Coordinates of N, CA and C in Angstrom, one line a residue:
X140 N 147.8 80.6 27.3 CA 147.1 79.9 26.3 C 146.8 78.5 26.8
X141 N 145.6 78.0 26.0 CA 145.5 76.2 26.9 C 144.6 75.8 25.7
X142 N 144.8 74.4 25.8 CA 143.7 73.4 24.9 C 143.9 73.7 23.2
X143 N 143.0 73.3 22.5 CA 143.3 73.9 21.3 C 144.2 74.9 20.7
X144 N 143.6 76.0 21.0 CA 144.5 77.3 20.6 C 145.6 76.8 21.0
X145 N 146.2 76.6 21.7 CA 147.9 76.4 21.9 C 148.3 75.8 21.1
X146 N 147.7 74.6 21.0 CA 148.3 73.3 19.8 C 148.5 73.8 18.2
X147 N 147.5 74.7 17.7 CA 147.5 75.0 16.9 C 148.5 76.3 16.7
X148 N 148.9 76.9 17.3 CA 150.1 78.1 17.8 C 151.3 77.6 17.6
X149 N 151.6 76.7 18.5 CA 152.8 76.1 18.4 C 153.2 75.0 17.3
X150 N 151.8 74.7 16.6 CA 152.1 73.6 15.1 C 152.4 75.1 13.9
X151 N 151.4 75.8 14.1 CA 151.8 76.8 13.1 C 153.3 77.5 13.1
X152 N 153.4 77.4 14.2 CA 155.0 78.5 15.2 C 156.0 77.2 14.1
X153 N 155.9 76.2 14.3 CA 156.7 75.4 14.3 C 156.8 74.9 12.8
X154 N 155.7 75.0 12.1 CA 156.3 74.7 10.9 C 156.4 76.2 10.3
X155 N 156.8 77.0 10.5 CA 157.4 78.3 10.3 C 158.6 78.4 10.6
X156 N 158.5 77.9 11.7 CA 160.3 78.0 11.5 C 160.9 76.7 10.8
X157 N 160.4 76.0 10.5 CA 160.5 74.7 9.8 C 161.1 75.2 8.7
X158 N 160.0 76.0 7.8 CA 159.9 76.6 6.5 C 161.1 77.5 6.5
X159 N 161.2 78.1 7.6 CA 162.6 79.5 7.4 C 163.5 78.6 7.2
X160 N 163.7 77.8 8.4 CA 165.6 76.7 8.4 C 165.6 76.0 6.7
X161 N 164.6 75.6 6.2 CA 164.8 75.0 5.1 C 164.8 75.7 4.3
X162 N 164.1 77.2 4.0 CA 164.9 78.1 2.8 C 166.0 79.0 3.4
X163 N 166.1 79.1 4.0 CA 167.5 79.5 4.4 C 168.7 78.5 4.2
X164 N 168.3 77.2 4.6 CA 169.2 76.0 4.4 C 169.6 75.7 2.6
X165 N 168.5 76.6 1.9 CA 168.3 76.3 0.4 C 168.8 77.4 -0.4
X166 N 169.3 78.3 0.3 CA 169.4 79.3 -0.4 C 171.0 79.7 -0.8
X167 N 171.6 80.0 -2.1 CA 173.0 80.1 -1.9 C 173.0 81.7 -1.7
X168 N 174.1 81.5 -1.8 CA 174.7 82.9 -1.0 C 175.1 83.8 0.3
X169 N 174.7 85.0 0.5 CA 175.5 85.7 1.9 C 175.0 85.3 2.3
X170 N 175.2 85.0 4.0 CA 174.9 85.0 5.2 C 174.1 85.7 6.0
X171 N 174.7 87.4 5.2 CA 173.9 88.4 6.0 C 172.3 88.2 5.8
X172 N 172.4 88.5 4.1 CA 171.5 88.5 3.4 C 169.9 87.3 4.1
X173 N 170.7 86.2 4.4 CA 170.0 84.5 4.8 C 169.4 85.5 5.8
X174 N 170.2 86.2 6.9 CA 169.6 86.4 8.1 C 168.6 87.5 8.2
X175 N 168.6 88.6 7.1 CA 167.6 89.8 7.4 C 166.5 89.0 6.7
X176 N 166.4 87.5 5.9 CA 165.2 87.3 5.7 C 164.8 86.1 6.6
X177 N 165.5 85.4 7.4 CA 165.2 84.9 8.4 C 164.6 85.4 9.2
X178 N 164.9 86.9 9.9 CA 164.5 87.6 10.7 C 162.7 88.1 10.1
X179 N 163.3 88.5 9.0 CA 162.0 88.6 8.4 C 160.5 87.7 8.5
X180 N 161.0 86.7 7.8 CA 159.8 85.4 8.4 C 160.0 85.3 9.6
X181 N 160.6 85.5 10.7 CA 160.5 85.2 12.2 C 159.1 86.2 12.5
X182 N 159.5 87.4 11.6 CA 158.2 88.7 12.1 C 157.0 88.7 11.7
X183 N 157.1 87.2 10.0 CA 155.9 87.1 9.5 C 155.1 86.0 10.3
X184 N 155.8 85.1 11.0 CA 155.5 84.3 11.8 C 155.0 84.3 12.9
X185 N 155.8 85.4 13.6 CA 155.1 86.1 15.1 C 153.9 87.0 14.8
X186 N 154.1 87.7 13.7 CA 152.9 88.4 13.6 C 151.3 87.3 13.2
X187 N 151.6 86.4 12.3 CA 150.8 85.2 12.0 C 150.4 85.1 13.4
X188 N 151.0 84.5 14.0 CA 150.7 83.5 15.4 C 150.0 85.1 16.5
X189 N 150.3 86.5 16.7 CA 149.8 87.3 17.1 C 148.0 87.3 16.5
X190 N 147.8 87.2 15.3 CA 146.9 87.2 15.1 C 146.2 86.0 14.8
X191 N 146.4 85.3 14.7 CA 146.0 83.7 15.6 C 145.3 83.6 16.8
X192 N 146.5 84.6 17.6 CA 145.7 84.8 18.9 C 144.7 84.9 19.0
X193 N 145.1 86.3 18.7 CA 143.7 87.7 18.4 C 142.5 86.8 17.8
X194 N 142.2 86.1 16.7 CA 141.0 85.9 16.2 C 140.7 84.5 17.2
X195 N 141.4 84.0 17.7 CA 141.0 82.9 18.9 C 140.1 83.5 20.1
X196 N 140.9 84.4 20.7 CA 140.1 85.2 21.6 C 139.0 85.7 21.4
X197 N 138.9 86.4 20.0 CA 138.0 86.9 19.2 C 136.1 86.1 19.3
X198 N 136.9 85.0 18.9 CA 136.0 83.5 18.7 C 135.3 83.3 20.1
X199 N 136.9 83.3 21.2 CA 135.8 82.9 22.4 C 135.1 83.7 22.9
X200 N 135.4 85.0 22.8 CA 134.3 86.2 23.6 C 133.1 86.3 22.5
X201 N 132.7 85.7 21.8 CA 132.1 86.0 20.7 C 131.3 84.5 20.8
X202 N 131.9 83.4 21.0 CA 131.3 82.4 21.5 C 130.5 82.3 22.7
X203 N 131.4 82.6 23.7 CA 130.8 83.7 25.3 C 129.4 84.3 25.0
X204 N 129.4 85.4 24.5 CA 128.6 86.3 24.2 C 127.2 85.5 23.6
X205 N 127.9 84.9 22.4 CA 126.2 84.0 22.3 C 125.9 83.0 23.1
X206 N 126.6 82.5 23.7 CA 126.4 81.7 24.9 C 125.2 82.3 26.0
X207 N 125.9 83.1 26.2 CA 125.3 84.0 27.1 C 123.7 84.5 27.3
X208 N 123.8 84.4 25.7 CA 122.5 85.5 24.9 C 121.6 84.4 25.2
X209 N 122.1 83.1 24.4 CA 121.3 81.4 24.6 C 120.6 81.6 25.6
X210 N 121.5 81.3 27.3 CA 121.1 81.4 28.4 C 120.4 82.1 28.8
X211 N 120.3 83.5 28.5 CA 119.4 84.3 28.6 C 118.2 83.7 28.2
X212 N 118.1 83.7 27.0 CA 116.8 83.5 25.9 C 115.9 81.9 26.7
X213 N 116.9 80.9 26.9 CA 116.4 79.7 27.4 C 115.9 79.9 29.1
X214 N 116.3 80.6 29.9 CA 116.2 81.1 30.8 C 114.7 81.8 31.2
X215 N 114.5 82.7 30.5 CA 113.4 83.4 29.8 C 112.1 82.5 29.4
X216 N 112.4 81.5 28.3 CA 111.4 80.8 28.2 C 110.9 79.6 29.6
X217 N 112.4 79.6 30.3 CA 112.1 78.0 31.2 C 111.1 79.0 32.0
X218 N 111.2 80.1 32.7 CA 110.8 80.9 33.8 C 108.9 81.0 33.3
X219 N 109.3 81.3 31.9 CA 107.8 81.5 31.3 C 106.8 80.5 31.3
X220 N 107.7 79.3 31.0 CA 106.8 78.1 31.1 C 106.4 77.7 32.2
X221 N 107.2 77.6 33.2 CA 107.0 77.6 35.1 C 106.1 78.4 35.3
X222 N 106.1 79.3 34.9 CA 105.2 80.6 35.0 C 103.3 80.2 34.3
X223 N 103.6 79.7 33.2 CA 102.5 79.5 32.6 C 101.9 78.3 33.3
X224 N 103.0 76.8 33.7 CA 102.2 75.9 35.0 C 102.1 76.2 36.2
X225 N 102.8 77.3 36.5 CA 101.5 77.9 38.2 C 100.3 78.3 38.0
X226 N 100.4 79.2 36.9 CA 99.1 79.2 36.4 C 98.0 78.3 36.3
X227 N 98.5 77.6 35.8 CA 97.7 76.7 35.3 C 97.3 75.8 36.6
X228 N 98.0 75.2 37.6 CA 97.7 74.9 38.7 C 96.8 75.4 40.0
X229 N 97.4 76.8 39.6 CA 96.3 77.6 40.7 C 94.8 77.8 40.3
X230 N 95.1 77.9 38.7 CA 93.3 77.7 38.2 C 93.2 76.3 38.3
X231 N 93.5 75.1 38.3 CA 93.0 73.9 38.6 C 92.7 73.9 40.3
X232 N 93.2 74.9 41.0 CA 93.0 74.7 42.4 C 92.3 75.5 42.3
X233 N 91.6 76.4 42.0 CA 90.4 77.2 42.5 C 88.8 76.1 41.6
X234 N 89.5 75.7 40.5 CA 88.2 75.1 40.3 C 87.7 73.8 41.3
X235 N 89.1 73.9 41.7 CA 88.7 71.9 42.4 C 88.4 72.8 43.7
X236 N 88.6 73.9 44.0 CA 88.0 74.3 45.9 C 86.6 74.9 45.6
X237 N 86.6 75.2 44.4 CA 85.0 75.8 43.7 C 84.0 74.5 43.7
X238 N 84.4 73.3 43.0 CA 83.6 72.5 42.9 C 83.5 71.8 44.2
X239 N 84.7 71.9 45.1 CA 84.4 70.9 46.4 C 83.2 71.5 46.9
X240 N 83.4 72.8 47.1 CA 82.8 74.0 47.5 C 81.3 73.3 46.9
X241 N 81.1 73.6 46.1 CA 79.6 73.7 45.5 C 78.9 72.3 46.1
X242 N 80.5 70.7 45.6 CA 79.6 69.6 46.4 C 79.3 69.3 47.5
X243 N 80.1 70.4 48.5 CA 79.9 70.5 49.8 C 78.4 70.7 50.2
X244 N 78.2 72.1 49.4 CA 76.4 72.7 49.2 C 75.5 71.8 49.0
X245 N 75.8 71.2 47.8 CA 74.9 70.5 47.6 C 74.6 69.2 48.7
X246 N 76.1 68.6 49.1 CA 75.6 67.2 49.9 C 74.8 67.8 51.5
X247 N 75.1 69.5 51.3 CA 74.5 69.9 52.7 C 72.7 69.7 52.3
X248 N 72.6 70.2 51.3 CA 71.2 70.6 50.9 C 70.5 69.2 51.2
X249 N 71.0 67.9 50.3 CA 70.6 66.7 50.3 C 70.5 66.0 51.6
X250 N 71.5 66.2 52.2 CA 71.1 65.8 53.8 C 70.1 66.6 54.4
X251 N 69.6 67.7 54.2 CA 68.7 68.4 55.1 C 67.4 68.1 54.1
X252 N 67.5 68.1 52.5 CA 66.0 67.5 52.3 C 65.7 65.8 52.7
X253 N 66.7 65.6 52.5 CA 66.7 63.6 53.1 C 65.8 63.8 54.6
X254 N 66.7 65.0 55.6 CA 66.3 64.9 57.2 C 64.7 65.3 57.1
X255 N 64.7 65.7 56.2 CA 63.3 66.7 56.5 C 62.0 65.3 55.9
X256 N 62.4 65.0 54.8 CA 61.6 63.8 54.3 C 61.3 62.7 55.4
X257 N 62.3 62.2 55.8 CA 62.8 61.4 56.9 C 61.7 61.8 58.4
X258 N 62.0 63.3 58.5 CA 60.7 63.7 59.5 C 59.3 63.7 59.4
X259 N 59.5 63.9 57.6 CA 57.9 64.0 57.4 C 57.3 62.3 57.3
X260 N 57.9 61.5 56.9 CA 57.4 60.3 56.9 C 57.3 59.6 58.2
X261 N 58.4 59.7 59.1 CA 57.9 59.7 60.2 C 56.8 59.9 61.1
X262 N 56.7 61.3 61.1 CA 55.3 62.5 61.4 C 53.7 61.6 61.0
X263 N 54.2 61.3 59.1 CA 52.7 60.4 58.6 C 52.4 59.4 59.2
X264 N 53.6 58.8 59.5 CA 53.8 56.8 60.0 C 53.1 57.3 61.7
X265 N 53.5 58.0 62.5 CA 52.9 58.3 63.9 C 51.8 58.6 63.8
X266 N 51.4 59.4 62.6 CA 49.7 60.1 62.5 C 48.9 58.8 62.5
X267 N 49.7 58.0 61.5 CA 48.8 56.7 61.1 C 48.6 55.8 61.7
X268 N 49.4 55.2 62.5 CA 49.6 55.0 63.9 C 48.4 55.2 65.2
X269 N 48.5 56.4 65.3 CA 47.4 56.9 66.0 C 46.0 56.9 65.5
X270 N 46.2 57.0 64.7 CA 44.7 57.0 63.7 C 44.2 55.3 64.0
X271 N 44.9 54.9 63.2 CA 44.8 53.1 63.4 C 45.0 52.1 65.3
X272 N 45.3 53.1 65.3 CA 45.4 52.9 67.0 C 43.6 53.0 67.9
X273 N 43.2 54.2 67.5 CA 42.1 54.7 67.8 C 41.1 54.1 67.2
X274 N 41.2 53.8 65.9 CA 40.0 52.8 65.4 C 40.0 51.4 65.9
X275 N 41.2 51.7 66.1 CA 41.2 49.2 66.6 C 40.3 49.9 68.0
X276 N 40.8 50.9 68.7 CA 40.0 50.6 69.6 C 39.1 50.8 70.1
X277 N 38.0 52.2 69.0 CA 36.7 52.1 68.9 C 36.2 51.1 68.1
X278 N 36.6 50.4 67.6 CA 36.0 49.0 66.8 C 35.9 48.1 68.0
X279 N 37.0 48.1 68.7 CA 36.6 46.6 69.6 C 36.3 47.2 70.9
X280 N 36.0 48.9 71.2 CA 35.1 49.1 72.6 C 33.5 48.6 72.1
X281 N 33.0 49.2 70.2 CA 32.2 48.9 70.0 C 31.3 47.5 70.1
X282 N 32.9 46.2 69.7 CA 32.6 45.2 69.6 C 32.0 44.4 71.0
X283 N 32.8 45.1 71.9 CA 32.9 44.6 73.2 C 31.2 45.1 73.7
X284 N 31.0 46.2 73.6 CA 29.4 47.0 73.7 C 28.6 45.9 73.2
X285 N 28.8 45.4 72.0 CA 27.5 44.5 71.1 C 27.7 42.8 72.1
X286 N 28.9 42.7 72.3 CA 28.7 41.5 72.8 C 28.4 41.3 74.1
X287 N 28.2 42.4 74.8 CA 27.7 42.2 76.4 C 26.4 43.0 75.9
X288 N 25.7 43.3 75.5 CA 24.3 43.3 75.0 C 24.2 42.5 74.5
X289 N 24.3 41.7 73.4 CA 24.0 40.5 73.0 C 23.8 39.4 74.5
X290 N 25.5 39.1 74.8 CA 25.3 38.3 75.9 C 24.0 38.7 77.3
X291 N 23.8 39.8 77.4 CA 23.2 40.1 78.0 C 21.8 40.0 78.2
X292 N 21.5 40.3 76.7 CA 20.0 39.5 75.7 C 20.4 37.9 76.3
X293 N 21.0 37.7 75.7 CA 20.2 36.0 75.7 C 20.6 35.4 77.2
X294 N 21.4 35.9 78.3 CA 21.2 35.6 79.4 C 19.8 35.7 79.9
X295 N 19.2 37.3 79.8 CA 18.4 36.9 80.3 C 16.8 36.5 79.6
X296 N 17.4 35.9 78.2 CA 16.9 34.3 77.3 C 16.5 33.3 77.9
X297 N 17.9 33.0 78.7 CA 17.7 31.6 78.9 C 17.2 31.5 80.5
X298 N 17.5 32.6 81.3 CA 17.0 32.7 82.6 C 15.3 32.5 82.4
X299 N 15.2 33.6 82.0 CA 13.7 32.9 81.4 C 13.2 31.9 81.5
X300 N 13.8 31.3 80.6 CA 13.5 29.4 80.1 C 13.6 28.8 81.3
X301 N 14.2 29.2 82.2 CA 14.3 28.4 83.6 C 13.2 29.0 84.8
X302 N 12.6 29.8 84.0 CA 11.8 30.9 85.1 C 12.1 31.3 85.9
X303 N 13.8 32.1 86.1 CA 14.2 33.3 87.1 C 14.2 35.0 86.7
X304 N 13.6 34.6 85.7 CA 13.4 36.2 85.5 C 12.2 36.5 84.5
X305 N 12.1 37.6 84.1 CA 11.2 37.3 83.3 C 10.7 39.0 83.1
X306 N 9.8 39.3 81.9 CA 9.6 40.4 81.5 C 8.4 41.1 81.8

């Protein structure tokens, strides 16, 4: 025996025999007589404190047992709830590899319409380029044409005027 239960065994033990010495101590007459009821309460005493025991033990395996059951039961739910946050995590991880996933798509897509835009304006800017290239320089072969005919006219204008040449 330990802890509680004992203290309580040996308080009850003890004022039992407390109780016997003092009616015994109180009682007139035989001796014999004092002692078969001494003995008596010694047996109601030990049987007392026997079942003392008994419903002590009683208590703790019965205490045990829902203990146990507790454990179980809290065990069961901690596991379930663990169980319901992996869950819950592994669907947060497929949406967040889903969505990387899709931004990934997309930022591919945008880069290759950006590249392609990027070529085509290019492509326009070179056409235009060339285009505007070609006119400056049939504009000023033309210009160049009119001005050595012109100059050419009035050279031989003024030659003329000097009488080295003439028509």
């Amino acid at each position: 025996m330990s802890g509680t239960g004992t203290r309580i065994f040996y308080g009850v033990s003890g004022a039992a025999v407390a109780g016997g010495l003092y009616y015994i101590y109180q009682m007139p007459g035989d001796a014999g007589s004092a002692e078969l009821r001494f003995q008596k309460l010694a047996e109601e005493v030990t049987a007392a404190g026997r079942k003392l025991r008994l419903e002590r033990e009683e208590a703790q395996r019965k205490a045990q047992t829902e203990g146990e059951e507790w454990a179980k039961k809290a065990g069961a739910q901690i596991d379930k709830t663990a169980d319901s946050l992996r869950s819950n995590v592994n669907e947060a991880n497929a949406k967040l590899g889903s969505g990387l996933s899709q931004a990934g798509q997309k930022l591919d897509q945008l880069t290759d319409e950006g590249s392609k835009k990027v070529n085509s304006a290019y492509d326009q800017a070179s056409k235009a380029y060339k285009d505007t290239s070609k006119q400056v320089n049939e504009t000023a072969d033309s210009f160049d044409k009119t001005v050595n005919k012109k100059a050419s006219e009035a050279k031989g204008g003024i030659l003329s005027w000097l009488g080295f040449g003439g028509k």
